[in-house]
Short mmCIF file of C-alpha atoms and ligand atoms in Angstrom, two decimals:
data_model
loop_
_atom_site.label_atom_id
_atom_site.label_comp_id
_atom_site.label_asym_id
_atom_site.label_seq_id
_atom_site.Cartn_x
_atom_site.Cartn_y
_atom_site.Cartn_z
CA UNK A 1 101.49 96.16 139.90
CA UNK A 2 101.46 92.73 141.51
CA UNK A 3 100.82 89.60 139.53
CA UNK A 4 97.40 88.13 140.01
CA UNK A 5 98.75 84.62 140.31
CA UNK A 6 101.90 82.61 139.82
CA UNK A 7 100.65 81.44 136.48
CA UNK A 8 100.35 84.96 135.13
CA UNK A 9 102.95 85.98 132.60
CA UNK A 10 104.83 89.25 132.89
CA UNK A 11 105.86 90.52 129.45
CA UNK A 12 107.98 93.61 128.87
CA UNK A 13 107.85 95.40 125.52
CA UNK A 14 110.48 97.69 124.07
CA UNK A 15 109.04 99.30 120.92
CA UNK A 16 111.25 100.83 118.25
CA UNK A 17 110.80 104.57 117.87
CA UNK A 18 109.13 104.79 114.47
CA UNK A 19 105.33 104.76 114.01
CA UNK A 20 105.34 101.73 111.69
CA UNK A 21 107.09 99.73 114.43
CA UNK A 22 105.82 101.34 117.62
CA UNK A 23 102.08 101.30 116.88
CA UNK A 24 101.86 97.59 116.00
CA UNK A 25 104.06 96.62 118.93
CA UNK A 26 101.90 98.58 121.34
CA UNK A 27 98.90 96.85 119.76
CA UNK A 28 100.62 93.53 120.44
CA UNK A 29 101.22 94.53 124.06
CA UNK A 30 97.48 95.09 124.34
CA UNK A 31 96.79 91.66 122.91
CA UNK A 32 99.02 90.13 125.60
CA UNK A 33 97.18 92.12 128.28
CA UNK A 34 93.80 91.07 126.89
CA UNK A 35 94.98 87.46 127.15
CA UNK A 36 95.62 87.99 130.88
CA UNK A 37 99.33 88.87 130.91
CA UNK A 38 100.81 91.63 132.97
CA UNK A 39 102.46 94.06 130.57
CA UNK A 40 105.12 96.74 130.96
CA UNK A 41 106.01 98.96 128.01
CA UNK A 42 109.43 100.62 128.08
CA UNK A 43 109.13 103.96 126.34
CA UNK A 44 110.60 107.48 126.19
CA UNK A 45 108.61 110.55 127.36
CA UNK A 46 107.55 111.97 123.98
CA UNK A 47 106.61 108.55 122.65
CA UNK A 48 104.67 107.85 125.84
CA UNK A 49 102.51 110.87 125.02
CA UNK A 50 101.63 109.29 121.66
CA UNK A 51 100.21 106.15 123.25
CA UNK A 52 99.00 107.37 126.62
CA UNK A 53 95.35 107.93 125.62
CA UNK A 54 94.88 104.47 124.28
CA UNK A 55 96.70 102.83 127.19
CA UNK A 56 94.52 104.74 129.67
CA UNK A 57 91.49 103.19 127.98
CA UNK A 58 93.04 99.74 128.29
CA UNK A 59 93.71 100.23 131.97
CA UNK A 60 90.15 101.46 132.55
CA UNK A 61 88.88 98.29 130.92
CA UNK A 62 90.83 96.24 133.45
CA UNK A 63 93.96 95.31 131.52
CA UNK A 64 97.24 95.33 133.39
CA UNK A 65 99.49 97.65 131.39
CA UNK A 66 102.03 100.09 132.80
CA UNK A 67 104.49 102.38 131.10
CA UNK A 68 108.11 102.41 132.24
CA UNK A 69 109.40 105.75 131.05
CA UNK A 70 113.10 106.17 130.29
CA UNK A 71 114.86 109.16 128.79
CA UNK A 72 116.65 108.95 125.46
CA UNK A 73 120.28 110.08 125.74
CA UNK A 74 119.58 112.95 123.34
CA UNK A 75 122.33 115.35 124.31
CA UNK A 76 124.98 112.59 124.14
CA UNK A 77 124.31 112.19 120.42
CA UNK A 78 123.50 115.83 119.61
CA UNK A 79 119.72 115.48 119.27
CA UNK A 80 117.42 118.33 120.31
CA UNK A 81 115.32 117.53 123.36
CA UNK A 82 112.03 115.90 122.39
CA UNK A 83 113.23 114.43 119.09
CA UNK A 84 112.59 110.82 120.03
CA UNK A 85 110.97 109.34 116.97
CA UNK A 86 112.10 108.91 113.37
CA UNK A 87 108.90 110.59 112.22
CA UNK A 88 109.94 113.84 113.89
CA UNK A 89 113.49 113.78 112.49
CA UNK A 90 113.69 116.16 109.52
CA UNK A 91 116.98 114.91 108.09
CA UNK A 92 118.84 111.67 107.54
CA UNK A 93 121.60 112.85 109.90
CA UNK A 94 119.02 113.30 112.63
CA UNK A 95 117.71 109.79 112.02
CA UNK A 96 121.22 108.40 112.41
CA UNK A 97 121.43 110.18 115.75
CA UNK A 98 118.17 108.61 116.92
CA UNK A 99 119.47 105.22 115.83
CA UNK A 100 122.64 105.82 117.83
CA UNK A 101 120.71 107.07 120.87
CA UNK A 102 118.61 103.88 120.88
CA UNK A 103 121.81 101.81 120.87
CA UNK A 104 123.00 103.79 123.89
CA UNK A 105 119.94 102.65 125.85
CA UNK A 106 121.47 99.20 126.37
CA UNK A 107 122.60 99.69 130.00
CA UNK A 108 119.21 101.15 130.97
CA UNK A 109 117.34 98.27 129.36
CA UNK A 110 119.62 95.80 131.09
CA UNK A 111 119.00 97.42 134.45
CA UNK A 112 115.23 97.37 133.94
CA UNK A 113 115.20 93.75 132.86
CA UNK A 114 117.36 92.80 135.77
CA UNK A 115 115.13 94.70 138.25
CA UNK A 116 111.81 93.39 136.92
CA UNK A 117 112.98 90.00 135.73
CA UNK A 118 109.94 89.48 133.47
CA UNK A 119 109.06 86.17 131.83
CA UNK A 120 109.83 87.61 128.42
CA UNK A 121 111.00 90.69 126.61
CA UNK A 122 109.40 91.53 123.27
CA UNK A 123 111.75 93.75 121.31
CA UNK A 124 112.02 94.88 117.74
CA UNK A 125 114.14 92.78 115.39
CA UNK A 126 116.12 95.99 114.80
CA UNK A 127 117.51 95.68 118.35
CA UNK A 128 119.35 92.33 118.23
CA UNK A 129 121.37 93.37 121.29
CA UNK A 130 118.30 92.82 123.46
CA UNK A 131 118.79 89.08 122.88
CA UNK A 132 122.28 89.20 124.42
CA UNK A 133 120.96 91.02 127.49
CA UNK A 134 118.00 88.64 127.80
CA UNK A 135 120.26 85.59 127.51
CA UNK A 136 122.60 86.92 130.15
CA UNK A 137 119.69 87.41 132.55
CA UNK A 138 117.93 84.15 131.66
CA UNK A 139 114.87 85.89 130.18
CA UNK A 140 113.10 84.71 127.03
CA UNK A 141 113.31 87.13 124.13
CA UNK A 142 110.64 87.36 121.45
CA UNK A 143 111.54 89.28 118.32
CA UNK A 144 108.93 91.54 116.79
CA UNK A 145 109.36 91.47 113.06
CA UNK A 146 107.45 94.48 111.72
CA UNK A 147 106.72 92.85 108.38
CA UNK A 148 105.10 89.65 107.08
CA UNK A 149 106.06 86.00 106.56
CA UNK A 150 106.77 86.66 102.90
CA UNK A 151 109.42 89.21 103.86
CA UNK A 152 110.77 86.93 106.58
CA UNK A 153 111.20 84.05 104.11
CA UNK A 154 112.61 86.24 101.38
CA UNK A 155 115.13 88.07 103.53
CA UNK A 156 116.21 84.87 105.29
CA UNK A 157 116.71 83.12 101.93
CA UNK A 158 118.66 86.07 100.53
CA UNK A 159 120.82 86.10 103.63
CA UNK A 160 121.48 82.32 103.44
CA UNK A 161 122.03 81.83 99.71
CA UNK A 162 122.91 85.31 98.43
CA UNK A 163 121.55 84.66 94.91
CA UNK A 164 122.12 88.34 94.08
CA UNK A 165 125.89 87.89 94.42
CA UNK A 166 126.08 85.91 91.15
CA UNK A 167 124.30 88.56 89.14
CA UNK A 168 126.39 90.95 87.08
CA UNK A 169 123.93 93.75 86.46
CA UNK A 170 121.67 95.62 88.86
CA UNK A 171 118.76 95.38 86.44
CA UNK A 172 119.02 91.65 85.62
CA UNK A 173 116.12 89.63 87.05
CA UNK A 174 116.87 86.67 89.31
CA UNK A 175 114.58 84.14 90.99
CA UNK A 176 114.85 83.80 94.77
CA UNK A 177 115.56 80.06 95.25
CA UNK A 178 113.41 77.61 97.16
CA UNK A 179 110.37 79.79 97.87
CA UNK A 180 106.81 78.50 97.45
CA UNK A 181 106.28 80.79 94.42
CA UNK A 182 108.58 81.96 91.67
CA UNK A 183 109.53 85.36 93.10
CA UNK A 184 111.57 87.56 90.81
CA UNK A 185 113.71 90.48 91.93
CA UNK A 186 116.50 92.64 90.59
CA UNK A 187 119.50 93.70 92.61
CA UNK A 188 118.43 97.33 92.25
CA UNK A 189 115.33 96.52 94.33
CA UNK A 190 117.29 95.13 97.26
CA UNK A 191 117.95 97.21 100.35
CA UNK A 192 121.55 98.47 100.70
CA UNK A 193 121.75 96.52 103.95
CA UNK A 194 121.25 93.27 101.96
CA UNK A 195 123.61 94.21 99.15
CA UNK A 196 126.35 94.79 101.71
CA UNK A 197 126.93 98.32 100.63
CA UNK A 198 126.67 100.25 103.85
CA UNK A 199 127.68 100.09 107.45
CA UNK A 200 124.35 98.55 108.40
CA UNK A 201 125.03 95.35 106.48
CA UNK A 202 126.59 93.85 109.59
CA UNK A 203 123.38 94.66 111.46
CA UNK A 204 121.36 92.70 108.86
CA UNK A 205 123.35 89.54 109.64
CA UNK A 206 123.00 90.14 113.38
CA UNK A 207 119.28 90.72 113.33
CA UNK A 208 118.62 87.64 111.20
CA UNK A 209 120.75 85.62 113.61
CA UNK A 210 119.04 87.03 116.67
CA UNK A 211 115.55 86.30 115.29
CA UNK A 212 116.55 82.64 114.93
CA UNK A 213 118.12 82.43 118.39
CA UNK A 214 115.17 84.06 120.14
CA UNK A 215 112.32 82.04 121.57
CA UNK A 216 110.51 82.98 118.38
CA UNK A 217 109.25 85.75 116.16
CA UNK A 218 105.97 87.65 116.56
CA UNK A 219 104.30 88.35 113.25
CA UNK A 220 101.68 90.99 112.57
CA UNK A 221 99.99 88.84 109.97
CA UNK A 222 97.28 86.22 109.62
CA UNK A 223 97.70 82.73 108.27
CA UNK A 224 95.24 82.99 105.35
CA UNK A 225 97.13 85.96 103.89
CA UNK A 226 100.36 84.07 103.28
CA UNK A 227 99.82 80.43 104.27
CA UNK A 228 102.60 78.97 102.12
CA UNK A 229 105.10 81.41 103.63
CA UNK A 230 103.96 80.89 107.21
CA UNK A 231 104.48 77.13 106.66
CA UNK A 232 107.77 77.65 104.80
CA UNK A 233 109.07 79.81 107.61
CA UNK A 234 108.37 77.19 110.25
CA UNK A 235 108.88 73.95 108.35
CA UNK A 236 111.67 74.77 105.92
CA UNK A 237 113.56 77.67 107.47
CA UNK A 238 113.04 76.39 111.00
CA UNK A 239 112.01 79.74 112.47
CA UNK A 240 109.43 79.58 115.27
CA UNK A 241 106.82 82.25 114.67
CA UNK A 242 103.32 83.16 115.79
CA UNK A 243 100.88 85.06 113.58
CA UNK A 244 98.83 87.24 115.87
CA UNK A 245 97.51 89.91 113.53
CA UNK A 246 96.17 92.00 112.02
CA UNK A 247 96.88 93.76 115.32
CA UNK A 248 95.19 97.02 114.36
CA UNK A 249 92.02 95.06 113.62
CA UNK A 250 92.12 93.26 116.97
CA UNK A 251 92.45 96.61 118.76
CA UNK A 252 90.12 98.46 116.45
CA UNK A 253 87.62 99.57 119.07
CA UNK A 254 90.24 101.48 121.00
CA UNK A 255 92.25 102.71 118.01
CA UNK A 256 89.19 104.23 116.35
CA UNK A 257 88.49 106.35 119.39
CA UNK A 258 91.95 107.85 119.94
CA UNK A 259 94.40 109.82 117.85
CA UNK A 260 97.19 107.39 117.03
CA UNK A 261 99.69 109.77 115.55
CA UNK A 262 100.74 113.29 114.77
CA UNK A 263 98.77 116.47 114.19
CA UNK A 264 96.52 116.64 111.19
CA UNK A 265 95.02 119.31 108.96
CA UNK A 266 91.71 117.47 108.48
CA UNK A 267 89.68 115.89 111.28
CA UNK A 268 88.33 112.33 111.20
CA UNK A 269 84.85 113.77 110.97
CA UNK A 270 85.67 115.95 107.94
CA UNK A 271 87.39 113.04 106.15
CA UNK A 272 84.39 110.81 106.62
CA UNK A 273 81.92 113.55 105.63
CA UNK A 274 83.90 114.12 102.43
CA UNK A 275 83.83 110.40 101.68
CA UNK A 276 80.17 109.96 102.55
CA UNK A 277 79.02 111.78 99.40
CA UNK A 278 81.24 109.73 97.07
CA UNK A 279 80.12 106.63 95.20
CA UNK A 280 81.29 103.20 96.41
CA UNK A 281 84.76 102.24 95.11
CA UNK A 282 85.28 105.63 93.47
CA UNK A 283 88.04 107.21 95.60
CA UNK A 284 91.77 106.53 95.51
CA UNK A 285 93.59 106.89 98.83
CA UNK A 286 97.24 107.90 98.60
CA UNK A 287 99.67 107.70 101.50
CA UNK A 288 103.35 106.83 101.62
CA UNK A 289 103.58 105.95 105.30
CA UNK A 290 105.25 107.88 108.05
CA UNK A 291 108.78 108.24 106.72
CA UNK A 292 108.81 108.70 102.93
CA UNK A 293 109.88 112.09 101.55
CA UNK A 294 109.59 113.09 97.89
CA UNK A 295 111.19 116.03 96.11
CA UNK A 296 109.12 118.89 94.71
CA UNK A 297 109.65 117.43 91.24
CA UNK A 298 108.23 114.01 92.14
CA UNK A 299 105.38 115.58 94.12
CA UNK A 300 104.44 117.60 91.02
CA UNK A 301 104.30 114.44 88.89
CA UNK A 302 101.96 112.81 91.43
CA UNK A 303 99.72 115.89 91.48
CA UNK A 304 99.56 115.95 87.68
CA UNK A 305 98.69 112.25 87.56
CA UNK A 306 95.91 112.62 90.11
CA UNK A 307 94.36 115.57 88.33
CA UNK A 308 94.59 113.91 84.92
CA UNK A 309 93.08 110.65 86.20
CA UNK A 310 89.78 112.38 86.93
CA UNK A 311 89.29 110.01 89.88
CA UNK A 312 88.39 111.34 93.29
CA UNK A 313 91.21 111.04 95.78
CA UNK A 314 92.41 111.63 99.32
CA UNK A 315 96.13 112.39 99.33
CA UNK A 316 98.15 112.45 102.51
CA UNK A 317 100.94 114.80 101.57
CA UNK A 318 104.18 114.16 103.39
CA UNK A 319 107.04 116.54 103.90
CA UNK A 320 109.01 117.16 100.73
CA UNK A 321 112.79 117.02 101.02
CA UNK A 322 115.16 119.68 99.89
CA UNK A 323 117.39 118.97 96.93
CA UNK A 324 120.59 120.96 96.64
CA UNK A 325 118.87 123.42 94.24
CA UNK A 326 115.87 124.13 96.48
CA UNK A 327 115.45 127.29 98.45
CA UNK A 328 112.84 125.77 100.67
CA UNK A 329 112.66 126.86 104.28
CA UNK A 330 112.28 124.05 106.85
CA UNK A 331 108.71 125.01 107.71
CA UNK A 332 107.81 125.01 104.00
CA UNK A 333 108.78 121.35 103.69
CA UNK A 334 105.48 120.43 105.32
CA UNK A 335 103.36 122.61 103.12
CA UNK A 336 104.67 122.32 99.64
CA UNK A 337 102.35 121.41 96.75
CA UNK A 338 102.25 122.76 93.18
CA UNK A 339 100.63 126.19 93.15
CA UNK A 340 96.84 126.21 93.32
CA UNK A 341 96.60 122.43 93.05
CA UNK A 342 94.88 121.98 96.39
CA UNK A 343 92.39 124.82 95.82
CA UNK A 344 91.57 123.57 92.32
CA UNK A 345 90.95 120.01 93.49
CA UNK A 346 88.84 121.23 96.40
CA UNK A 347 86.72 123.44 94.16
CA UNK A 348 86.06 120.61 91.73
CA UNK A 349 85.30 118.28 94.64
CA UNK A 350 87.86 115.89 93.15
CA UNK A 351 90.46 115.76 95.84
CA UNK A 352 91.01 116.16 99.55
CA UNK A 353 94.56 116.91 100.65
CA UNK A 354 95.60 115.95 104.17
CA UNK A 355 98.74 117.42 105.65
CA UNK A 356 100.14 115.61 108.63
CA UNK A 357 98.55 112.50 110.02
CA UNK A 358 95.52 110.89 108.37
CA UNK A 359 93.09 108.52 110.10
CA UNK A 360 94.26 105.86 107.65
CA UNK A 361 92.43 102.84 109.00
CA UNK A 362 89.09 104.68 109.09
CA UNK A 363 89.56 106.07 105.58
CA UNK A 364 90.49 102.70 104.11
CA UNK A 365 87.46 101.04 105.64
CA UNK A 366 85.07 103.51 104.01
CA UNK A 367 83.04 101.97 101.18
CA UNK A 368 83.93 104.89 98.88
CA UNK A 369 87.58 103.79 98.77
CA UNK A 370 88.34 101.84 95.60
CA UNK A 371 92.13 101.71 95.66
CA UNK A 372 95.20 102.48 97.75
CA UNK A 373 98.34 104.00 96.26
CA UNK A 374 100.93 102.91 98.79
CA UNK A 375 104.68 102.71 99.40
CA UNK A 376 104.04 99.11 100.54
CA UNK A 377 104.95 99.52 104.20
CA UNK A 378 103.71 96.36 105.89
CA UNK A 379 101.18 98.05 108.14
CA UNK A 380 99.66 99.84 105.16
CA UNK A 381 99.47 96.62 103.18
CA UNK A 382 97.78 94.85 106.05
CA UNK A 383 95.35 97.69 106.68
CA UNK A 384 94.47 97.76 102.96
CA UNK A 385 93.98 93.99 102.98
CA UNK A 386 91.67 94.17 106.01
CA UNK A 387 89.67 96.90 104.27
CA UNK A 388 89.44 94.76 101.13
CA UNK A 389 90.91 97.31 98.72
CA UNK A 390 93.27 96.67 95.78
CA UNK A 391 96.61 98.45 95.55
CA UNK A 392 98.66 100.68 93.32
CA UNK A 393 102.17 99.83 94.49
CA UNK A 394 105.11 102.19 94.71
CA UNK A 395 107.82 100.79 96.96
CA UNK A 396 110.66 103.10 97.92
CA UNK A 397 112.95 101.65 100.59
CA UNK A 398 113.27 99.13 103.47
CA UNK A 399 111.57 95.78 102.59
CA UNK A 400 108.86 97.52 100.54
CA UNK A 401 109.90 95.95 97.22
CA UNK A 402 109.39 92.49 98.79
CA UNK A 403 105.93 93.48 99.98
CA UNK A 404 105.16 94.70 96.49
CA UNK A 405 106.03 91.25 95.08
CA UNK A 406 103.64 89.63 97.55
CA UNK A 407 100.85 91.98 96.47
CA UNK A 408 101.44 91.90 92.72
CA UNK A 409 103.06 88.49 92.02
CA UNK A 410 101.53 86.24 94.69
CA UNK A 411 98.19 87.71 95.76
CA UNK A 412 97.39 89.39 92.44
CA UNK A 413 95.91 92.35 94.27
CA UNK A 414 97.83 95.25 92.81
CA UNK A 415 99.38 97.07 89.88
CA UNK A 416 102.86 98.55 90.13
CA UNK A 417 103.78 102.12 89.28
CA UNK A 418 107.02 100.54 88.14
CA UNK A 419 109.64 101.85 90.51
CA UNK A 420 112.69 99.62 90.07
CA UNK A 421 115.28 101.28 92.27
CA UNK A 422 115.56 101.03 96.04
CA UNK A 423 116.58 104.35 97.53
CA UNK A 424 117.04 105.34 101.14
CA UNK A 425 114.46 107.96 101.96
CA UNK A 426 115.06 111.66 102.37
CA UNK A 427 118.28 111.70 100.44
CA UNK A 428 117.71 112.54 96.83
CA UNK A 429 115.39 111.71 93.99
CA UNK A 430 115.30 108.16 92.79
CA UNK A 431 117.39 108.01 89.61
CA UNK A 432 114.21 107.26 87.73
CA UNK A 433 111.55 109.74 88.73
CA UNK A 434 108.11 108.32 88.07
CA UNK A 435 106.35 110.49 85.52
CA UNK A 436 102.71 111.52 85.71
CA UNK A 437 102.04 109.07 82.91
CA UNK A 438 103.67 106.09 84.71
CA UNK A 439 101.53 106.85 87.74
CA UNK A 440 98.36 107.45 85.74
CA UNK A 441 98.58 104.12 83.91
CA UNK A 442 98.78 102.19 87.18
CA UNK A 443 95.98 104.21 88.79
CA UNK A 444 93.71 103.63 85.81
CA UNK A 445 94.41 99.91 85.84
CA UNK A 446 93.20 99.68 89.45
CA UNK A 447 90.42 102.28 89.48
CA UNK A 448 89.04 101.61 86.00
CA UNK A 449 86.02 99.47 85.27
CA UNK A 450 87.67 96.69 83.29
CA UNK A 451 86.88 93.06 84.07
CA UNK A 452 90.41 92.70 85.38
CA UNK A 453 90.01 95.50 87.91
CA UNK A 454 86.58 94.28 88.99
CA UNK A 455 88.03 90.79 89.57
CA UNK A 456 90.94 92.28 91.48
CA UNK A 457 88.56 94.18 93.75
CA UNK A 458 86.56 91.00 94.35
CA UNK A 459 89.72 89.12 95.37
CA UNK A 460 90.63 91.97 97.71
CA UNK A 461 87.19 91.89 99.33
CA UNK A 462 87.40 88.16 99.89
CA UNK A 463 90.77 88.44 101.57
CA UNK A 464 89.43 91.26 103.77
CA UNK A 465 86.70 88.90 104.96
CA UNK A 466 89.27 86.21 105.73
CA UNK A 467 91.28 88.76 107.73
CA UNK A 468 88.27 89.63 109.84
CA UNK A 469 87.45 85.97 110.36
CA UNK A 470 91.01 85.10 111.41
CA UNK A 471 90.71 86.98 114.70
CA UNK A 472 87.42 85.40 115.73
CA UNK A 473 87.30 82.74 118.44
CA UNK A 474 88.62 79.40 117.20
CA UNK A 475 90.26 80.81 114.06
CA UNK A 476 93.89 81.18 113.03
CA UNK A 477 95.10 84.37 114.73
CA UNK A 478 92.92 83.85 117.77
CA UNK A 479 94.39 80.37 118.19
CA UNK A 480 97.96 81.54 117.69
CA UNK A 481 97.60 84.16 120.44
CA UNK A 482 96.52 81.35 122.77
CA UNK A 483 99.37 79.12 121.61
CA UNK A 484 101.87 81.96 122.11
CA UNK A 485 100.80 82.66 125.69
CA UNK A 486 100.87 78.94 126.42
CA UNK A 487 104.37 78.61 124.91
CA UNK A 488 105.68 81.46 127.06
CA UNK A 489 104.08 79.91 130.14
CA UNK A 490 105.64 76.53 129.34
CA UNK A 491 109.02 78.17 128.86
CA UNK A 492 108.65 79.92 132.22
CA UNK A 493 107.70 76.71 133.99
CA UNK A 494 110.51 74.75 132.40
CA UNK A 495 113.13 76.87 134.17
O1 UPG B 1 99.02 109.80 107.86
C1 UPG B 1 99.23 108.67 108.30
C2 UPG B 1 100.40 107.95 107.95
C3 UPG B 1 100.54 106.70 108.47
N1 UPG B 1 99.63 106.17 109.30
C4 UPG B 1 99.83 104.84 109.88
O2 UPG B 1 101.22 104.64 110.06
C5 UPG B 1 101.56 103.30 109.78
C6 UPG B 1 102.63 103.31 108.71
O3 UPG B 1 103.25 102.06 108.67
P1 UPG B 1 103.79 101.41 107.33
O4 UPG B 1 102.75 101.43 106.31
O5 UPG B 1 104.32 100.07 107.68
O6 UPG B 1 104.89 102.40 106.81
P2 UPG B 1 106.23 103.04 107.48
O7 UPG B 1 105.85 104.02 108.47
O8 UPG B 1 107.04 103.51 106.33
O9 UPG B 1 106.92 101.75 108.16
C7 UPG B 1 108.23 101.29 108.30
O10 UPG B 1 108.07 100.10 109.10
C8 UPG B 1 107.30 99.06 108.50
C9 UPG B 1 107.23 97.93 109.51
O11 UPG B 1 108.47 97.33 109.71
C10 UPG B 1 107.93 98.60 107.19
O12 UPG B 1 107.13 97.63 106.58
C11 UPG B 1 108.11 99.81 106.27
O13 UPG B 1 108.76 99.40 105.09
C12 UPG B 1 108.92 100.88 106.99
O14 UPG B 1 109.09 102.00 106.17
C13 UPG B 1 100.28 102.61 109.34
O15 UPG B 1 99.73 101.91 110.43
C14 UPG B 1 99.35 103.74 108.96
O16 UPG B 1 97.99 103.48 109.18
C15 UPG B 1 98.49 106.86 109.63
O17 UPG B 1 97.64 106.36 110.39
N2 UPG B 1 98.33 108.10 109.11
#
């Protein structure tokens, strides 16, 4: 596709192959195209199928987006054909292979960048090597950081000052120095990659470094959500960043019309019909993102808590993982729930169970939703914020404990289930299984009718309104998209 004029920017995007990274980056690509840029998305065949419908709609509406399809070197790393996304990898070993296969794409990415010579490459922070390639070819690199400013500030500060290194016990609380708020963490809540306990710790240093050396960082956030951290990031940490989110809100018209993810057991229509007969703010939505796996034991505790709470709920049940004592067949991983739980909840009209992929954004936006029990993945937090719902927080891995602190300690929008221990997913139970009672207490605090919970819901609603305003003409995210495109153009013209 030819450029319309010399002033037009050509941006290439290389999304990471996990839904929580790929979907927002594709949404960002659309935002570039809507702002007049020519966009090329580098993607593998199976992942292309996931986004094709929505991209076709973009193209029909006149946006210049093309897909550049490259194969993943599956056989080189021992992956079955078609396993190109972390969400379709049933085991940790398989995930490691996908990670390795993505690393092996470097020569292909270099060739593409060299052939197209775009004005910029937008790549995930998890691929710091794209900066080296971009530098070699004289192309600007923008890092896509899948999380928010709060996480960016926290992880950068931990990387610079390592306050956790002076702590003797994993459960001792320490304050992260120099942040706008007093943010308290324990070492047990930090990712292994930060604690320096696994082979990825080197990657943590590299990706932090490459974010700083890139032209800047693209944030799926809006200024009013975390203003002190957006300012801290730019003014104190010296990281150039643009807040151009919430990206799912900006692209809502298209996203609502297409299936964004995997197969599902309940259609959009049936979800909404089920919600339509519920009272406002009466239903708890439970979803742990695209990657979390619980054991049968933990799943049972959640089921017991939900039943005992008496609140209506929609629960997106993920695959359970096999512990060494389980005799679960692979296909049963998808289906497992305590016996008769689903039927009982259905009969009582109390609960709707979704297996597979839920239309999360649509569900959250329904007026019947009164709370969101979440693993605190950034996209989920943002989608909950846009919908104006308060949270029950249950972080598991990645930067989710940081996001929990933002929600509970800074924004005062949530109540924690009380998980204290970071644990890589799909390995084994957290050392401290959350009991039905732990879960129930947090659910009641959010869904109950106390003054505190009513005030929390009001704060959530207000923030949701600010989110929606931020993308309107003349407001924060709208302006930052303009500034971003202008900055890339200036960079291009300065060469
Ligand atoms: O049934 C489902 C399940 C998920 N989603 C969507 O999938 C995304 C999930 O993203 P997120 O909430 O961020 O969770 P993860 O998939 O776990 O995301 C990974 O990537 C995020 C971005 O870097 C990190 O914040 C998380 O910690 C990390 O686990 C969201 O847009 C959801 O709306 C659905 O639409 N339906």
